[in-house]
Structure formats: C-alpha cells, structure tokens
PDB file of C-alpha atoms in Angstrom:
ATOM      1  CA  UNK A1313     -41.035  27.590  79.862  1.00 95.00           C
ATOM      2  CA  UNK A1314     -43.209  29.544  78.100  1.00 97.00           C
ATOM      3  CA  UNK A1315     -42.423  32.284  75.851  1.00 97.00           C
ATOM      4  CA  UNK A1316     -43.989  35.157  73.778  1.00 98.00           C
ATOM      5  CA  UNK A1317     -41.593  36.747  71.851  1.00 98.00           C
ATOM      6  CA  UNK A1318     -42.684  39.908  69.163  1.00 98.00           C
ATOM      7  CA  UNK A1319     -41.236  41.391  66.710  1.00 97.00           C
ATOM      8  CA  UNK A1320     -39.018  44.501  66.718  1.00 97.00           C
ATOM      9  CA  UNK A1321     -39.644  48.512  66.726  1.00 97.00           C
ATOM     10  CA  UNK A1322     -41.335  49.870  64.004  1.00 98.00           C
ATOM     11  CA  UNK A1323     -40.986  53.210  62.225  1.00 98.00           C
ATOM     12  CA  UNK A1324     -43.355  54.168  59.410  1.00 98.00           C
ATOM     13  CA  UNK A1325     -45.289  57.366  58.090  1.00 98.00           C
ATOM     14  CA  UNK A1326     -48.556  58.149  57.782  1.00 98.00           C
ATOM     15  CA  UNK A1327     -50.595  56.411  55.901  1.00 98.00           C
ATOM     16  CA  UNK A1328     -48.317  53.350  55.536  1.00 98.00           C
ATOM     17  CA  UNK A1329     -48.570  49.216  56.916  1.00 98.00           C
ATOM     18  CA  UNK A1330     -46.623  47.490  59.144  1.00 98.00           C
ATOM     19  CA  UNK A1331     -47.121  44.259  60.306  1.00 98.00           C
ATOM     20  CA  UNK A1332     -46.028  42.591  64.072  1.00 98.00           C
ATOM     21  CA  UNK A1333     -45.502  39.127  65.067  1.00 98.00           C
ATOM     22  CA  UNK A1334     -46.176  37.447  68.433  1.00 98.00           C
ATOM     23  CA  UNK A1335     -44.254  33.702  68.206  1.00 98.00           C
ATOM     24  CA  UNK A1336     -45.340  32.034  71.412  1.00 98.00           C
ATOM     25  CA  UNK A1337     -43.232  29.022  72.236  1.00 97.00           C
ATOM     26  CA  UNK A1338     -43.661  26.513  75.075  1.00 97.00           C
ATOM     27  CA  UNK A1339     -47.555  25.430  74.869  1.00 97.00           C
ATOM     28  CA  UNK A1340     -49.828  24.311  72.739  1.00 96.00           C
ATOM     29  CA  UNK A1341     -50.092  27.576  70.308  1.00 96.00           C
ATOM     30  CA  UNK A1342     -53.715  26.424  69.398  1.00 95.00           C
ATOM     31  CA  UNK A1343     -55.040  25.271  73.048  1.00 95.00           C
ATOM     32  CA  UNK A1344     -55.074  29.263  74.225  1.00 97.00           C
ATOM     33  CA  UNK A1345     -56.064  32.199  72.153  1.00 97.00           C
ATOM     34  CA  UNK A1346     -54.344  35.192  72.194  1.00 98.00           C
ATOM     35  CA  UNK A1347     -54.918  38.793  72.417  1.00 98.00           C
ATOM     36  CA  UNK A1348     -53.648  42.369  71.689  1.00 98.00           C
ATOM     37  CA  UNK A1349     -53.294  45.288  74.394  1.00 98.00           C
ATOM     38  CA  UNK A1350     -51.998  48.701  73.114  1.00 98.00           C
ATOM     39  CA  UNK A1351     -49.756  51.510  74.891  1.00 98.00           C
ATOM     40  CA  UNK A1352     -49.624  54.682  73.556  1.00 97.00           C
ATOM     41  CA  UNK A1353     -46.197  56.637  74.992  1.00 95.00           C
ATOM     42  CA  UNK A1354     -47.173  57.239  79.169  1.00 92.00           C
ATOM     43  CA  UNK A1355     -50.509  56.020  78.530  1.00 94.00           C
ATOM     44  CA  UNK A1356     -52.674  52.714  79.769  1.00 94.00           C
ATOM     45  CA  UNK A1357     -53.633  49.311  78.861  1.00 97.00           C
ATOM     46  CA  UNK A1358     -56.231  49.171  76.438  1.00 98.00           C
ATOM     47  CA  UNK A1359     -57.667  45.957  75.217  1.00 98.00           C
ATOM     48  CA  UNK A1360     -57.722  46.081  71.194  1.00 98.00           C
ATOM     49  CA  UNK A1361     -59.250  41.867  70.713  1.00 98.00           C
ATOM     50  CA  UNK A1362     -58.776  38.755  70.162  1.00 98.00           C
ATOM     51  CA  UNK A1363     -57.843  35.689  67.977  1.00 97.00           C
ATOM     52  CA  UNK A1364     -59.263  32.485  68.204  1.00 97.00           C
ATOM     53  CA  UNK A1365     -56.049  30.275  67.786  1.00 96.00           C
ATOM     54  CA  UNK A1366     -57.734  27.230  66.726  1.00 95.00           C
ATOM     55  CA  UNK A1367     -60.847  28.786  64.493  1.00 96.00           C
ATOM     56  CA  UNK A1368     -58.841  31.634  63.453  1.00 96.00           C
ATOM     57  CA  UNK A1369     -61.840  33.906  64.003  1.00 97.00           C
ATOM     58  CA  UNK A1370     -60.684  36.858  65.080  1.00 98.00           C
ATOM     59  CA  UNK A1371     -62.785  39.977  67.191  1.00 98.00           C
ATOM     60  CA  UNK A1372     -62.076  43.167  67.470  1.00 98.00           C
ATOM     61  CA  UNK A1373     -62.986  45.936  69.985  1.00 98.00           C
ATOM     62  CA  UNK A1374     -65.310  48.952  68.925  1.00 97.00           C
ATOM     63  CA  UNK A1375     -62.118  51.005  68.612  1.00 97.00           C
ATOM     64  CA  UNK A1376     -60.051  48.663  66.748  1.00 98.00           C
ATOM     65  CA  UNK A1377     -62.813  47.649  63.629  1.00 97.00           C
ATOM     66  CA  UNK A1378     -61.377  48.526  60.392  1.00 95.00           C
ATOM     67  CA  UNK A1379     -57.953  48.821  59.868  1.00 97.00           C
ATOM     68  CA  UNK A1380     -56.092  46.396  62.529  1.00 98.00           C
ATOM     69  CA  UNK A1381     -55.928  42.828  61.255  1.00 98.00           C
ATOM     70  CA  UNK A1382     -54.710  39.549  63.371  1.00 98.00           C
ATOM     71  CA  UNK A1383     -53.817  36.638  62.066  1.00 98.00           C
ATOM     72  CA  UNK A1384     -52.188  33.395  62.481  1.00 97.00           C
ATOM     73  CA  UNK A1385     -49.450  31.699  61.056  1.00 94.00           C
ATOM     74  CA  UNK A1386     -50.484  28.305  63.189  1.00 86.00           C
ATOM     75  CA  UNK A1387     -48.069  26.319  61.726  1.00 89.00           C
ATOM     76  CA  UNK A1388     -44.879  29.077  63.071  1.00 92.00           C
ATOM     77  CA  UNK A1389     -46.740  29.799  66.265  1.00 97.00           C
ATOM     78  CA  UNK A1390     -47.129  32.918  65.070  1.00 98.00           C
ATOM     79  CA  UNK A1391     -50.228  35.780  65.805  1.00 98.00           C
ATOM     80  CA  UNK A1392     -49.586  38.721  63.721  1.00 98.00           C
ATOM     81  CA  UNK A1393     -51.065  42.091  63.861  1.00 98.00           C
ATOM     82  CA  UNK A1394     -51.477  44.741  60.497  1.00 98.00           C
ATOM     83  CA  UNK A1395     -52.302  48.145  60.748  1.00 98.00           C
ATOM     84  CA  UNK A1396     -53.158  50.071  57.632  1.00 98.00           C
ATOM     85  CA  UNK A1397     -53.146  53.171  56.453  1.00 98.00           C
ATOM     86  CA  UNK A1398     -50.998  54.229  60.133  1.00 98.00           C
ATOM     87  CA  UNK A1399     -52.265  57.910  61.766  1.00 98.00           C
ATOM     88  CA  UNK A1400     -50.327  59.669  64.373  1.00 97.00           C
ATOM     89  CA  UNK A1401     -52.520  58.149  67.351  1.00 97.00           C
ATOM     90  CA  UNK A1402     -51.471  54.698  66.630  1.00 98.00           C
ATOM     91  CA  UNK A1403     -47.584  55.227  67.884  1.00 98.00           C
ATOM     92  CA  UNK A1404     -47.814  53.146  70.417  1.00 98.00           C
ATOM     93  CA  UNK A1405     -46.610  50.185  72.080  1.00 98.00           C
ATOM     94  CA  UNK A1406     -48.711  46.630  70.827  1.00 98.00           C
ATOM     95  CA  UNK A1407     -48.171  43.744  73.596  1.00 98.00           C
ATOM     96  CA  UNK A1408     -49.739  40.322  72.401  1.00 98.00           C
ATOM     97  CA  UNK A1409     -51.138  38.402  75.703  1.00 98.00           C
ATOM     98  CA  UNK A1410     -52.034  34.486  76.271  1.00 97.00           C
ATOM     99  CA  UNK A1411     -55.710  34.065  77.682  1.00 95.00           C
ATOM    100  CA  UNK A1412     -54.975  32.431  80.907  1.00 87.00           C
ATOM    101  CA  UNK A1413     -55.935  29.134  81.837  1.00 87.00           C
ATOM    102  CA  UNK A1414     -58.438  30.039  83.870  1.00 85.00           C
ATOM    103  CA  UNK A1415     -60.373  32.833  82.052  1.00 89.00           C
ATOM    104  CA  UNK A1416     -60.397  33.939  78.179  1.00 92.00           C
ATOM    105  CA  UNK A1417     -60.092  37.409  79.312  1.00 96.00           C
ATOM    106  CA  UNK A1418     -57.030  37.151  81.896  1.00 97.00           C
ATOM    107  CA  UNK A1419     -53.885  37.582  80.350  1.00 97.00           C
ATOM    108  CA  UNK A1420     -51.153  35.108  81.459  1.00 96.00           C
ATOM    109  CA  UNK A1421     -48.096  35.560  79.437  1.00 98.00           C
ATOM    110  CA  UNK A1422     -47.466  38.750  77.390  1.00 98.00           C
ATOM    111  CA  UNK A1423     -44.884  39.686  74.826  1.00 98.00           C
ATOM    112  CA  UNK A1424     -42.080  42.247  75.500  1.00 97.00           C
ATOM    113  CA  UNK A1425     -44.066  44.739  73.288  1.00 97.00           C
ATOM    114  CA  UNK A1426     -43.337  46.603  70.037  1.00 97.00           C
ATOM    115  CA  UNK A1427     -43.362  50.422  70.097  1.00 98.00           C
ATOM    116  CA  UNK A1428     -44.822  51.358  66.640  1.00 98.00           C
ATOM    117  CA  UNK A1429     -43.637  55.185  65.805  1.00 98.00           C
ATOM    118  CA  UNK A1430     -45.632  57.069  63.299  1.00 98.00           C
ATOM    119  CA  UNK A1431     -44.138  59.917  61.958  1.00 97.00           C
ATOM    120  CA  UNK A1432     -43.609  61.967  58.797  1.00 94.00           C
TER     121      UNK A1432
ATOM    122  CA  UNK B  99     -67.510  49.859  79.075  1.00 96.00           C
ATOM    123  CA  UNK B 100     -66.647  49.332  82.573  1.00 97.00           C
ATOM    124  CA  UNK B 101     -64.758  52.028  84.011  1.00 98.00           C
ATOM    125  CA  UNK B 102     -62.015  51.161  86.146  1.00 98.00           C
ATOM    126  CA  UNK B 103     -59.729  54.460  89.099  1.00 97.00           C
ATOM    127  CA  UNK B 104     -56.488  53.578  90.296  1.00 98.00           C
ATOM    128  CA  UNK B 105     -55.588  54.945  93.030  1.00 96.00           C
ATOM    129  CA  UNK B 106     -52.835  56.654  93.957  1.00 97.00           C
ATOM    130  CA  UNK B 107     -51.820  57.552  90.584  1.00 97.00           C
ATOM    131  CA  UNK B 108     -48.043  57.421  92.396  1.00 97.00           C
ATOM    132  CA  UNK B 109     -47.053  55.856  95.363  1.00 96.00           C
ATOM    133  CA  UNK B 110     -43.326  56.455  97.261  1.00 97.00           C
ATOM    134  CA  UNK B 111     -42.027  53.610  99.770  1.00 96.00           C
ATOM    135  CA  UNK B 112     -38.868  51.909 101.261  1.00 96.00           C
ATOM    136  CA  UNK B 113     -38.398  48.312 101.193  1.00 96.00           C
ATOM    137  CA  UNK B 114     -39.576  46.749 103.744  1.00 96.00           C
ATOM    138  CA  UNK B 115     -42.517  48.838 103.976  1.00 97.00           C
ATOM    139  CA  UNK B 116     -46.307  47.864 103.224  1.00 97.00           C
ATOM    140  CA  UNK B 117     -48.565  49.274 100.391  1.00 98.00           C
ATOM    141  CA  UNK B 118     -52.315  49.241  99.244  1.00 98.00           C
ATOM    142  CA  UNK B 119     -53.053  50.465  95.479  1.00 98.00           C
ATOM    143  CA  UNK B 120     -56.551  50.935  94.858  1.00 98.00           C
ATOM    144  CA  UNK B 121     -59.145  50.152  92.467  1.00 98.00           C
ATOM    145  CA  UNK B 122     -62.553  50.965  91.578  1.00 98.00           C
ATOM    146  CA  UNK B 123     -65.043  49.892  89.346  1.00 98.00           C
ATOM    147  CA  UNK B 124     -67.749  51.946  87.413  1.00 98.00           C
ATOM    148  CA  UNK B 125     -70.109  49.207  88.513  1.00 98.00           C
ATOM    149  CA  UNK B 126     -70.473  46.228  90.839  1.00 98.00           C
ATOM    150  CA  UNK B 127     -67.740  42.991  88.952  1.00 98.00           C
ATOM    151  CA  UNK B 128     -68.316  40.263  91.354  1.00 97.00           C
ATOM    152  CA  UNK B 129     -64.633  39.469  92.435  1.00 97.00           C
ATOM    153  CA  UNK B 130     -63.437  39.804  88.941  1.00 97.00           C
ATOM    154  CA  UNK B 131     -60.149  41.711  88.839  1.00 98.00           C
ATOM    155  CA  UNK B 132     -57.198  40.687  88.082  1.00 98.00           C
ATOM    156  CA  UNK B 133     -53.491  42.680  88.520  1.00 98.00           C
ATOM    157  CA  UNK B 134     -50.230  43.069  86.551  1.00 98.00           C
ATOM    158  CA  UNK B 135     -46.642  44.877  87.632  1.00 98.00           C
ATOM    159  CA  UNK B 136     -45.417  45.704  84.185  1.00 97.00           C
ATOM    160  CA  UNK B 137     -42.055  46.944  84.560  1.00 95.00           C
ATOM    161  CA  UNK B 138     -38.745  48.258  82.108  1.00 91.00           C
ATOM    162  CA  UNK B 139     -37.880  45.407  79.807  1.00 88.00           C
ATOM    163  CA  UNK B 140     -39.566  42.813  81.300  1.00 93.00           C
ATOM    164  CA  UNK B 141     -42.693  41.623  79.861  1.00 96.00           C
ATOM    165  CA  UNK B 142     -46.120  42.092  82.389  1.00 98.00           C
ATOM    166  CA  UNK B 143     -46.835  39.857  84.354  1.00 98.00           C
ATOM    167  CA  UNK B 144     -49.683  38.852  85.832  1.00 98.00           C
ATOM    168  CA  UNK B 145     -50.055  38.497  90.129  1.00 98.00           C
ATOM    169  CA  UNK B 146     -53.617  37.902  91.054  1.00 98.00           C
ATOM    170  CA  UNK B 147     -57.117  37.458  89.094  1.00 98.00           C
ATOM    171  CA  UNK B 148     -60.512  36.975  90.235  1.00 97.00           C
ATOM    172  CA  UNK B 149     -60.341  39.630  93.379  1.00 97.00           C
ATOM    173  CA  UNK B 150     -57.326  36.628  95.305  1.00 98.00           C
ATOM    174  CA  UNK B 151     -56.201  34.522  93.411  1.00 97.00           C
ATOM    175  CA  UNK B 152     -52.508  33.784  93.285  1.00 98.00           C
ATOM    176  CA  UNK B 153     -51.182  33.388  90.178  1.00 97.00           C
ATOM    177  CA  UNK B 154     -48.304  30.778  90.080  1.00 95.00           C
ATOM    178  CA  UNK B 155     -45.211  32.245  90.833  1.00 96.00           C
ATOM    179  CA  UNK B 156     -46.676  35.026  93.137  1.00 98.00           C
ATOM    180  CA  UNK B 157     -45.324  36.255  96.105  1.00 97.00           C
ATOM    181  CA  UNK B 158     -46.825  35.696  98.942  1.00 97.00           C
ATOM    182  CA  UNK B 159     -45.944  38.913 100.057  1.00 98.00           C
ATOM    183  CA  UNK B 160     -48.771  40.476  97.402  1.00 98.00           C
ATOM    184  CA  UNK B 161     -52.539  39.798  98.276  1.00 98.00           C
ATOM    185  CA  UNK B 162     -55.792  41.257  96.549  1.00 98.00           C
ATOM    186  CA  UNK B 163     -59.186  41.941  98.464  1.00 98.00           C
ATOM    187  CA  UNK B 164     -62.797  43.497  97.547  1.00 98.00           C
ATOM    188  CA  UNK B 165     -65.688  42.900  95.190  1.00 98.00           C
ATOM    189  CA  UNK B 166     -68.686  44.359  93.817  1.00 98.00           C
ATOM    190  CA  UNK B 167     -66.522  47.835  92.867  1.00 98.00           C
ATOM    191  CA  UNK B 168     -63.958  48.195  95.941  1.00 98.00           C
ATOM    192  CA  UNK B 169     -60.729  46.451  95.057  1.00 98.00           C
ATOM    193  CA  UNK B 170     -56.385  46.598  97.121  1.00 98.00           C
ATOM    194  CA  UNK B 171     -53.857  45.313  95.994  1.00 98.00           C
ATOM    195  CA  UNK B 172     -51.532  45.141  98.912  1.00 98.00           C
ATOM    196  CA  UNK B 173     -47.855  44.133  99.275  1.00 98.00           C
ATOM    197  CA  UNK B 174     -46.473  43.335 102.597  1.00 98.00           C
ATOM    198  CA  UNK B 175     -42.039  44.166 102.993  1.00 97.00           C
ATOM    199  CA  UNK B 176     -41.486  45.532  99.655  1.00 97.00           C
ATOM    200  CA  UNK B 177     -38.464  43.978  97.696  1.00 96.00           C
ATOM    201  CA  UNK B 178     -36.356  46.237  95.962  1.00 94.00           C
ATOM    202  CA  UNK B 179     -37.692  44.417  92.407  1.00 95.00           C
ATOM    203  CA  UNK B 180     -42.027  45.201  93.633  1.00 97.00           C
ATOM    204  CA  UNK B 181     -41.005  48.914  92.285  1.00 95.00           C
ATOM    205  CA  UNK B 182     -43.171  49.828  89.084  1.00 97.00           C
ATOM    206  CA  UNK B 183     -45.808  49.985  87.398  1.00 97.00           C
ATOM    207  CA  UNK B 184     -49.107  48.452  88.429  1.00 98.00           C
ATOM    208  CA  UNK B 185     -52.630  47.758  86.530  1.00 98.00           C
ATOM    209  CA  UNK B 186     -55.404  46.180  87.771  1.00 98.00           C
ATOM    210  CA  UNK B 187     -58.412  45.155  84.762  1.00 98.00           C
ATOM    211  CA  UNK B 188     -61.667  43.868  84.875  1.00 98.00           C
ATOM    212  CA  UNK B 189     -62.584  40.183  83.693  1.00 97.00           C
ATOM    213  CA  UNK B 190     -65.949  39.940  84.743  1.00 97.00           C
ATOM    214  CA  UNK B 191     -67.221  41.489  81.471  1.00 95.00           C
ATOM    215  CA  UNK B 192     -66.643  42.363  77.777  1.00 95.00           C
ATOM    216  CA  UNK B 193     -64.755  44.086  76.344  1.00 97.00           C
ATOM    217  CA  UNK B 194     -62.008  43.970  79.471  1.00 98.00           C
ATOM    218  CA  UNK B 195     -60.856  47.107  80.786  1.00 98.00           C
ATOM    219  CA  UNK B 196     -57.728  48.562  82.180  1.00 98.00           C
ATOM    220  CA  UNK B 197     -57.057  51.309  85.545  1.00 97.00           C
ATOM    221  CA  UNK B 198     -54.686  54.178  84.241  1.00 97.00           C
ATOM    222  CA  UNK B 199     -52.238  52.477  87.005  1.00 97.00           C
ATOM    223  CA  UNK B 200     -49.986  53.424  89.342  1.00 98.00           C
ATOM    224  CA  UNK B 201     -46.339  54.020  89.518  1.00 97.00           C
ATOM    225  CA  UNK B 202     -44.723  52.872  92.359  1.00 98.00           C
ATOM    226  CA  UNK B 203     -41.537  54.888  93.318  1.00 96.00           C
ATOM    227  CA  UNK B 204     -38.903  54.176  95.941  1.00 92.00           C
ATOM    228  CA  UNK B 205     -38.837  56.553  98.224  1.00 90.00           C
TER     229      UNK B 205
END
C-alpha cells in the first residue's frame, strides 16, 4: 500500500537548520510530484511548494522562497525539506503530500507530519 | 491568491445525523475544489476532488456539491470515525489554497 513516512519531531534553536525527510513506498517515486504543506499550531494548512520527483526541479510558494529547500534522494524514494536560519514562526507541523493521479494540486496521500519546534 | 472561507468553524452533531460544511472562494474556481479530513495521529485523507468526485475509498455517505464560488460537503448518517477537522482546498489555479478548517465534534 502507498505510504509516506516522515522523520521524527525536531527541537531547534533560532538560527539553526533542520532537515526533515519523507520516505515513499508502494508506488514508483519518480512518477508523482511531492508537495510540502505547513500547519502552524492551531492553524490551517498552507501550501509551501512542490518538487518534480523526476527532474528534481523545485517550485516554492512566495512565502517560502529563500530559507526553504526541497531536495530528493530518488534512489531511496525520499523527499527532503531543509529549513535554514530557523525563526520562531517556523514552529509548525510540516507535511509531505503526493500529487494526485488526476491533478498536480490535489494531494492524495499524506505523510503523518513532522513537528518542528523552534525555541531558545 | 484565491481566498477560501469555510463555515462554520465548529459544528457539533451526533452519530446518525447529517451535516453540511460550506466553502466559499473569493473568485470563481469552476468545479475545482477538494475536501480533506484531518484526525490526530492519522495522515490527512483526501475525500473529494473536482467538487463532487469521491476519491477511491471515500464512503458514499460523503458528497460534495457546488461550482463557481460556493461549495458544500455533506456527510449523511454520521459515523463515529467522521469526527475531526475538515479542510477545503481549491485546485483551480496556482497557488493551491486551503480554507481555515471546520471542526466536527461529537455532540
């Protein structure tokens, strides 16, 4: 069955970096783009961007340009999100989500989410 | 960006009842609206896309309707597992945007 399994929770200080992973299984990784979605505590979902898992080309939403990097380890069917120069407002749960069969902006499978806490 | 407004923010109901959740877009998105369910400790689940197309595995008690700017998710004959958070999301134009969510609670 299709699964997206994300890495564990992270506790970081402001200014540090974090890299979280999303390992896919149950389908051909390079056939479906991977998206990233942020959920701040008690808030709704915000789309961060996506990465073409065939070419490796990332696309970032406007609010996530600069400190956010999407990358792949295609041989390991894994997508990564790295956030540098962490700020308090980066405290959130980060989800990976696979594009749907029908449309790139419909997300048919999600990871369980990674809670990133930024605190001094 | 297209703004998505969900109502109500909170909804209390009992098993067996029917409920409706509304989603309004700030501009026409044709039929291109998805609904997701979020529950603690579980992966988010795609329920419906393109306004009314049930994702494989979505029970038939869920239905979606609407087009243009106004959409509704209806859940008939609520089951205990249906309680949780529901989000709408437009997939008509870039960037995809979500509503703020509706919390469906047990009455």
